[in-house]
Amino acid sequence: MLKRKLVFHRWGSVGGRPDFDPREVATRLRSKIADNGDFAIFDSGDAVTAVEVAQVGSDAEPTNFKIFALRNADNRPFKWDSAGSVSPISLRAHEYPADVSHVSLWPDGTCAQDYGKEVPRISRLSLFLRRKMNAHVKFDALYREDMLTKLKALQGHIRSVEVAMTKRHPDQSGGVFGTLIPETFGHRAPSIRFTLGMGRYGPRDRYLDGETEEQIFALAEQADDFVSNMVIRGRSSVTGRVETVNLLQERLQSETEFSRSSTVPSMPNPDEVFRSLEQTYQTFQSEGKIASAVQGQQMRGNG
């Protein structure tokens, strides 16, 4: 069995661009791939992504995609054995090592994907559709309804933030986060981990300044893009105690186990994943969790 988290988002059109229609885009993409299989691949220079259409939805059913994170010839893994032998993995010219994620977009603006350690993030789908299809869609993280209350209680009294990030592709700009992110973040240092704060032994009545706090909320808002861990600590105006908010644990999500694909043991059974995404969506709908979920953009009062 393979464990994956089913992580929920809100999808929407991008301001100033034509409305995004998942069914229309999926229909066009499927046709283009049928004419030329290479159309499914997009190489940004830093990362290679492939997208397949698994299902064109309806008024009641989701549109389903498969997103593949590929490794090009310069980044392919090699193989090693206990005798100390190192050799390349044999692949034909059109073959790539790959990791996959399954994505469902429902007509009501809800979106979900199965997520694991190595799977591509949903931001790859928006980049692919923008560059290959001239279709613009944004994905906004969904959090449990009490998360915003917890964060707002820390506002003005944040003591520290711990962040781990991996830059996935060049379209993700760290410029807006200039206060937090070192200038080396990018090609020279694509993965970073840092702690920003007043120090364990610093004065207890001192907190991060307003500009830095705004950057923290901005980074939390776009956590889908490249944040792999984010823990915020501060004095709660509600409890009066120092509280901790682990952002990624507050996501609207469900952990599920899947059987392995009969042809690729390291990949979950795709049909089973899409069924589970639909079942979890229906459960969250009936329990009111989607309606009450907090969108990432609301962290700064933009929702």
Short mmCIF file of N, CA and C in Angstrom, two decimals, residues 118-219:
data_model
loop_
_atom_site.label_atom_id
_atom_site.label_comp_id
_atom_site.label_asym_id
_atom_site.label_seq_id
_atom_site.Cartn_x
_atom_site.Cartn_y
_atom_site.Cartn_z
N GLU A 118 7.56 13.08 -3.24
CA GLU A 118 8.22 13.38 -4.51
C GLU A 118 7.26 13.83 -5.61
N VAL A 119 5.98 13.89 -5.35
CA VAL A 119 5.03 14.17 -6.43
C VAL A 119 5.07 15.65 -6.83
N PRO A 120 4.75 15.96 -8.09
CA PRO A 120 4.73 17.36 -8.52
C PRO A 120 3.62 18.13 -7.85
N ARG A 121 3.89 19.38 -7.52
CA ARG A 121 2.87 20.23 -6.91
C ARG A 121 1.94 20.79 -7.97
N ILE A 122 0.80 21.25 -7.50
CA ILE A 122 -0.23 21.68 -8.44
C ILE A 122 0.16 22.92 -9.22
N SER A 123 1.13 23.69 -8.72
CA SER A 123 1.59 24.87 -9.45
C SER A 123 2.16 24.50 -10.81
N ARG A 124 2.65 23.26 -10.96
CA ARG A 124 3.14 22.82 -12.27
C ARG A 124 2.01 22.79 -13.29
N LEU A 125 0.80 22.44 -12.85
CA LEU A 125 -0.33 22.39 -13.78
C LEU A 125 -0.67 23.78 -14.29
N SER A 126 -0.70 24.77 -13.40
CA SER A 126 -1.03 26.12 -13.83
C SER A 126 0.04 26.66 -14.78
N LEU A 127 1.32 26.36 -14.51
CA LEU A 127 2.39 26.80 -15.39
C LEU A 127 2.27 26.14 -16.76
N PHE A 128 2.02 24.85 -16.78
CA PHE A 128 1.88 24.12 -18.04
C PHE A 128 0.74 24.69 -18.87
N LEU A 129 -0.43 24.88 -18.25
CA LEU A 129 -1.58 25.36 -19.00
C LEU A 129 -1.38 26.78 -19.50
N ARG A 130 -0.67 27.58 -18.72
CA ARG A 130 -0.41 28.95 -19.14
C ARG A 130 0.53 28.99 -20.34
N ARG A 131 1.59 28.20 -20.29
CA ARG A 131 2.61 28.25 -21.34
C ARG A 131 2.20 27.48 -22.59
N LYS A 132 1.53 26.34 -22.40
CA LYS A 132 1.21 25.49 -23.56
C LYS A 132 -0.18 25.76 -24.14
N MET A 133 -1.12 26.19 -23.30
CA MET A 133 -2.51 26.33 -23.74
C MET A 133 -3.02 27.77 -23.69
N ASN A 134 -2.20 28.69 -23.20
CA ASN A 134 -2.62 30.08 -22.99
C ASN A 134 -3.90 30.13 -22.16
N ALA A 135 -3.97 29.23 -21.19
CA ALA A 135 -5.12 29.15 -20.27
C ALA A 135 -4.63 29.49 -18.88
N HIS A 136 -5.26 30.45 -18.24
CA HIS A 136 -4.77 30.98 -16.96
C HIS A 136 -5.68 30.56 -15.82
N VAL A 137 -5.11 29.84 -14.86
CA VAL A 137 -5.85 29.39 -13.69
C VAL A 137 -4.99 29.58 -12.45
N LYS A 138 -5.62 29.94 -11.34
CA LYS A 138 -4.90 30.07 -10.08
C LYS A 138 -5.44 29.04 -9.10
N PHE A 139 -4.56 28.55 -8.25
CA PHE A 139 -4.93 27.59 -7.21
C PHE A 139 -4.62 28.20 -5.86
N ASP A 140 -5.60 28.19 -4.98
CA ASP A 140 -5.45 28.79 -3.66
C ASP A 140 -5.62 27.70 -2.61
N ALA A 141 -4.67 27.60 -1.69
CA ALA A 141 -4.72 26.58 -0.65
C ALA A 141 -5.97 26.74 0.22
N LEU A 142 -6.51 25.62 0.65
CA LEU A 142 -7.64 25.61 1.58
C LEU A 142 -7.16 25.08 2.93
N TYR A 143 -7.58 25.77 4.00
CA TYR A 143 -7.19 25.40 5.35
C TYR A 143 -8.43 25.17 6.21
N ARG A 144 -8.22 24.42 7.28
CA ARG A 144 -9.33 24.19 8.21
C ARG A 144 -9.81 25.52 8.76
N GLU A 145 -11.10 25.59 9.04
CA GLU A 145 -11.74 26.87 9.34
C GLU A 145 -11.15 27.58 10.56
N ASP A 146 -10.58 26.85 11.52
CA ASP A 146 -10.06 27.52 12.72
C ASP A 146 -8.63 28.03 12.54
N MET A 147 -8.01 27.71 11.36
CA MET A 147 -6.63 28.13 11.16
C MET A 147 -6.49 29.65 11.12
N LEU A 148 -7.41 30.33 10.42
CA LEU A 148 -7.32 31.78 10.31
C LEU A 148 -7.47 32.44 11.68
N THR A 149 -8.34 31.89 12.50
CA THR A 149 -8.52 32.41 13.85
C THR A 149 -7.23 32.31 14.66
N LYS A 150 -6.55 31.16 14.51
CA LYS A 150 -5.28 30.95 15.22
C LYS A 150 -4.23 31.96 14.77
N LEU A 151 -4.13 32.16 13.44
CA LEU A 151 -3.11 33.08 12.92
C LEU A 151 -3.43 34.53 13.30
N LYS A 152 -4.69 34.92 13.18
CA LYS A 152 -5.07 36.29 13.50
C LYS A 152 -4.79 36.61 14.97
N ALA A 153 -4.92 35.58 15.83
CA ALA A 153 -4.65 35.79 17.25
C ALA A 153 -3.18 36.08 17.51
N LEU A 154 -2.30 35.68 16.56
CA LEU A 154 -0.86 35.92 16.72
C LEU A 154 -0.42 37.24 16.08
N GLN A 155 -1.30 37.85 15.29
CA GLN A 155 -0.92 39.04 14.55
C GLN A 155 -0.46 40.15 15.49
N GLY A 156 0.70 40.73 15.15
CA GLY A 156 1.29 41.77 15.99
C GLY A 156 2.14 41.22 17.11
N HIS A 157 2.11 39.89 17.29
CA HIS A 157 2.86 39.28 18.39
C HIS A 157 3.59 38.02 17.94
N ILE A 158 4.07 38.01 16.70
CA ILE A 158 4.80 36.84 16.19
C ILE A 158 6.25 36.89 16.67
N ARG A 159 6.67 35.81 17.29
CA ARG A 159 8.04 35.72 17.82
C ARG A 159 9.01 35.10 16.81
N SER A 160 8.57 34.10 16.05
CA SER A 160 9.49 33.44 15.13
C SER A 160 8.72 32.70 14.05
N VAL A 161 9.43 32.42 12.96
CA VAL A 161 8.89 31.58 11.89
C VAL A 161 10.02 30.68 11.39
N GLU A 162 9.70 29.40 11.24
CA GLU A 162 10.64 28.43 10.67
C GLU A 162 10.12 28.05 9.29
N VAL A 163 10.98 28.13 8.29
CA VAL A 163 10.56 27.89 6.91
C VAL A 163 11.55 26.98 6.21
N ALA A 164 11.02 26.03 5.45
CA ALA A 164 11.82 25.22 4.53
C ALA A 164 11.18 25.35 3.15
N MET A 165 12.00 25.62 2.13
CA MET A 165 11.47 25.86 0.80
C MET A 165 12.35 25.22 -0.26
N THR A 166 11.70 24.81 -1.35
CA THR A 166 12.40 24.33 -2.52
C THR A 166 11.82 25.03 -3.73
N LYS A 167 12.65 25.72 -4.48
CA LYS A 167 12.18 26.43 -5.67
C LYS A 167 11.96 25.42 -6.79
N ARG A 168 10.72 25.37 -7.29
CA ARG A 168 10.35 24.32 -8.23
C ARG A 168 10.56 24.71 -9.69
N HIS A 169 10.27 25.93 -10.05
CA HIS A 169 10.48 26.37 -11.43
C HIS A 169 10.58 27.88 -11.46
N PRO A 170 11.14 28.45 -12.55
CA PRO A 170 11.51 29.86 -12.56
C PRO A 170 10.35 30.83 -12.54
N ASP A 171 9.13 30.39 -12.82
CA ASP A 171 8.01 31.32 -12.82
C ASP A 171 7.60 31.74 -11.42
N GLN A 172 8.12 31.06 -10.41
CA GLN A 172 7.77 31.39 -9.04
C GLN A 172 8.77 32.41 -8.53
N SER A 173 8.28 33.61 -8.29
CA SER A 173 9.17 34.70 -7.91
C SER A 173 9.23 34.87 -6.41
N GLY A 174 10.46 34.97 -5.90
CA GLY A 174 10.62 35.24 -4.49
C GLY A 174 10.76 36.71 -4.19
N GLY A 175 10.64 37.57 -5.22
CA GLY A 175 10.88 38.99 -5.03
C GLY A 175 9.98 39.62 -3.99
N VAL A 176 8.71 39.20 -3.93
CA VAL A 176 7.77 39.78 -2.99
C VAL A 176 8.17 39.46 -1.55
N PHE A 177 9.03 38.47 -1.36
CA PHE A 177 9.42 38.05 -0.03
C PHE A 177 10.84 38.50 0.32
N GLY A 178 11.23 39.66 -0.18
CA GLY A 178 12.61 40.11 -0.04
C GLY A 178 13.08 40.21 1.39
N THR A 179 12.20 40.49 2.33
CA THR A 179 12.61 40.60 3.73
C THR A 179 13.02 39.26 4.30
N LEU A 180 12.41 38.20 3.82
CA LEU A 180 12.63 36.88 4.41
C LEU A 180 13.66 36.04 3.67
N ILE A 181 13.62 36.08 2.35
CA ILE A 181 14.35 35.10 1.57
C ILE A 181 15.69 35.64 1.12
N PRO A 182 16.78 34.92 1.38
CA PRO A 182 18.10 35.38 0.93
C PRO A 182 18.15 35.52 -0.59
N GLU A 183 18.97 36.46 -1.06
CA GLU A 183 19.08 36.69 -2.50
C GLU A 183 19.62 35.47 -3.23
N THR A 184 20.28 34.58 -2.51
CA THR A 184 20.84 33.39 -3.15
C THR A 184 19.79 32.36 -3.48
N PHE A 185 18.57 32.53 -2.96
CA PHE A 185 17.51 31.56 -3.24
C PHE A 185 17.22 31.57 -4.73
N GLY A 186 17.29 30.44 -5.38
CA GLY A 186 17.08 30.36 -6.82
C GLY A 186 18.05 29.38 -7.41
N HIS A 187 18.70 29.77 -8.49
CA HIS A 187 19.60 28.83 -9.17
C HIS A 187 20.77 28.42 -8.29
N ARG A 188 21.30 29.35 -7.51
CA ARG A 188 22.48 29.02 -6.70
C ARG A 188 22.13 28.21 -5.46
N ALA A 189 20.95 28.42 -4.92
CA ALA A 189 20.52 27.69 -3.72
C ALA A 189 19.03 27.40 -3.84
N PRO A 190 18.65 26.38 -4.63
CA PRO A 190 17.22 26.12 -4.85
C PRO A 190 16.48 25.60 -3.64
N SER A 191 17.19 25.11 -2.63
CA SER A 191 16.55 24.64 -1.40
C SER A 191 17.17 25.35 -0.21
N ILE A 192 16.32 25.89 0.67
CA ILE A 192 16.82 26.58 1.85
C ILE A 192 15.94 26.26 3.06
N ARG A 193 16.51 26.39 4.23
CA ARG A 193 15.79 26.25 5.49
C ARG A 193 16.32 27.32 6.43
N PHE A 194 15.42 28.08 7.06
CA PHE A 194 15.88 29.12 7.96
C PHE A 194 14.86 29.37 9.07
N THR A 195 15.35 29.98 10.15
CA THR A 195 14.50 30.41 11.25
C THR A 195 14.70 31.90 11.44
N LEU A 196 13.61 32.64 11.50
CA LEU A 196 13.65 34.08 11.69
C LEU A 196 12.91 34.39 12.97
N GLY A 197 13.57 35.06 13.93
CA GLY A 197 12.87 35.32 15.17
C GLY A 197 13.67 36.15 16.15
N MET A 198 13.09 36.31 17.33
CA MET A 198 13.69 37.15 18.36
C MET A 198 14.70 36.40 19.24
N GLY A 199 14.77 35.08 19.06
CA GLY A 199 15.69 34.30 19.88
C GLY A 199 15.02 33.78 21.15
N ARG A 200 15.40 32.60 21.54
CA ARG A 200 14.79 31.96 22.71
C ARG A 200 14.99 32.78 23.97
N TYR A 201 16.13 33.46 24.07
CA TYR A 201 16.43 34.19 25.29
C TYR A 201 16.27 35.71 25.14
N GLY A 202 15.68 36.13 24.02
CA GLY A 202 15.45 37.55 23.81
C GLY A 202 14.31 38.05 24.69
N PRO A 203 14.15 39.37 24.79
CA PRO A 203 13.08 39.95 25.61
C PRO A 203 11.71 39.40 25.20
N ARG A 204 10.91 39.03 26.17
CA ARG A 204 9.63 38.39 25.87
C ARG A 204 8.59 39.35 25.32
N ASP A 205 8.85 40.64 25.44
CA ASP A 205 7.87 41.61 24.95
C ASP A 205 8.27 42.17 23.58
N ARG A 206 9.22 41.53 22.90
CA ARG A 206 9.63 41.98 21.59
C ARG A 206 9.12 41.00 20.53
N TYR A 207 8.64 41.54 19.41
CA TYR A 207 8.06 40.72 18.35
C TYR A 207 8.60 41.19 17.00
N LEU A 208 8.40 40.37 15.97
CA LEU A 208 8.83 40.74 14.63
C LEU A 208 8.08 41.98 14.17
N ASP A 209 8.77 42.84 13.41
CA ASP A 209 8.16 44.10 12.99
C ASP A 209 7.05 43.86 11.95
N GLY A 210 6.26 44.89 11.71
CA GLY A 210 5.09 44.78 10.85
C GLY A 210 5.41 44.37 9.43
N GLU A 211 6.50 44.89 8.86
CA GLU A 211 6.85 44.55 7.48
C GLU A 211 7.21 43.07 7.37
N THR A 212 7.99 42.58 8.33
CA THR A 212 8.36 41.17 8.32
C THR A 212 7.14 40.29 8.51
N GLU A 213 6.24 40.70 9.39
CA GLU A 213 5.03 39.93 9.62
C GLU A 213 4.19 39.84 8.35
N GLU A 214 4.10 40.96 7.61
CA GLU A 214 3.37 40.96 6.35
C GLU A 214 3.99 39.99 5.36
N GLN A 215 5.33 39.91 5.35
CA GLN A 215 6.01 38.97 4.47
C GLN A 215 5.70 37.53 4.87
N ILE A 216 5.60 37.28 6.15
CA ILE A 216 5.28 35.93 6.63
C ILE A 216 3.90 35.52 6.15
N PHE A 217 2.93 36.42 6.28
CA PHE A 217 1.57 36.10 5.83
C PHE A 217 1.52 35.94 4.31
N ALA A 218 2.33 36.74 3.59
CA ALA A 218 2.38 36.61 2.14
C ALA A 218 2.95 35.26 1.73
N LEU A 219 3.98 34.83 2.44
CA LEU A 219 4.60 33.54 2.15
C LEU A 219 3.63 32.41 2.48
#
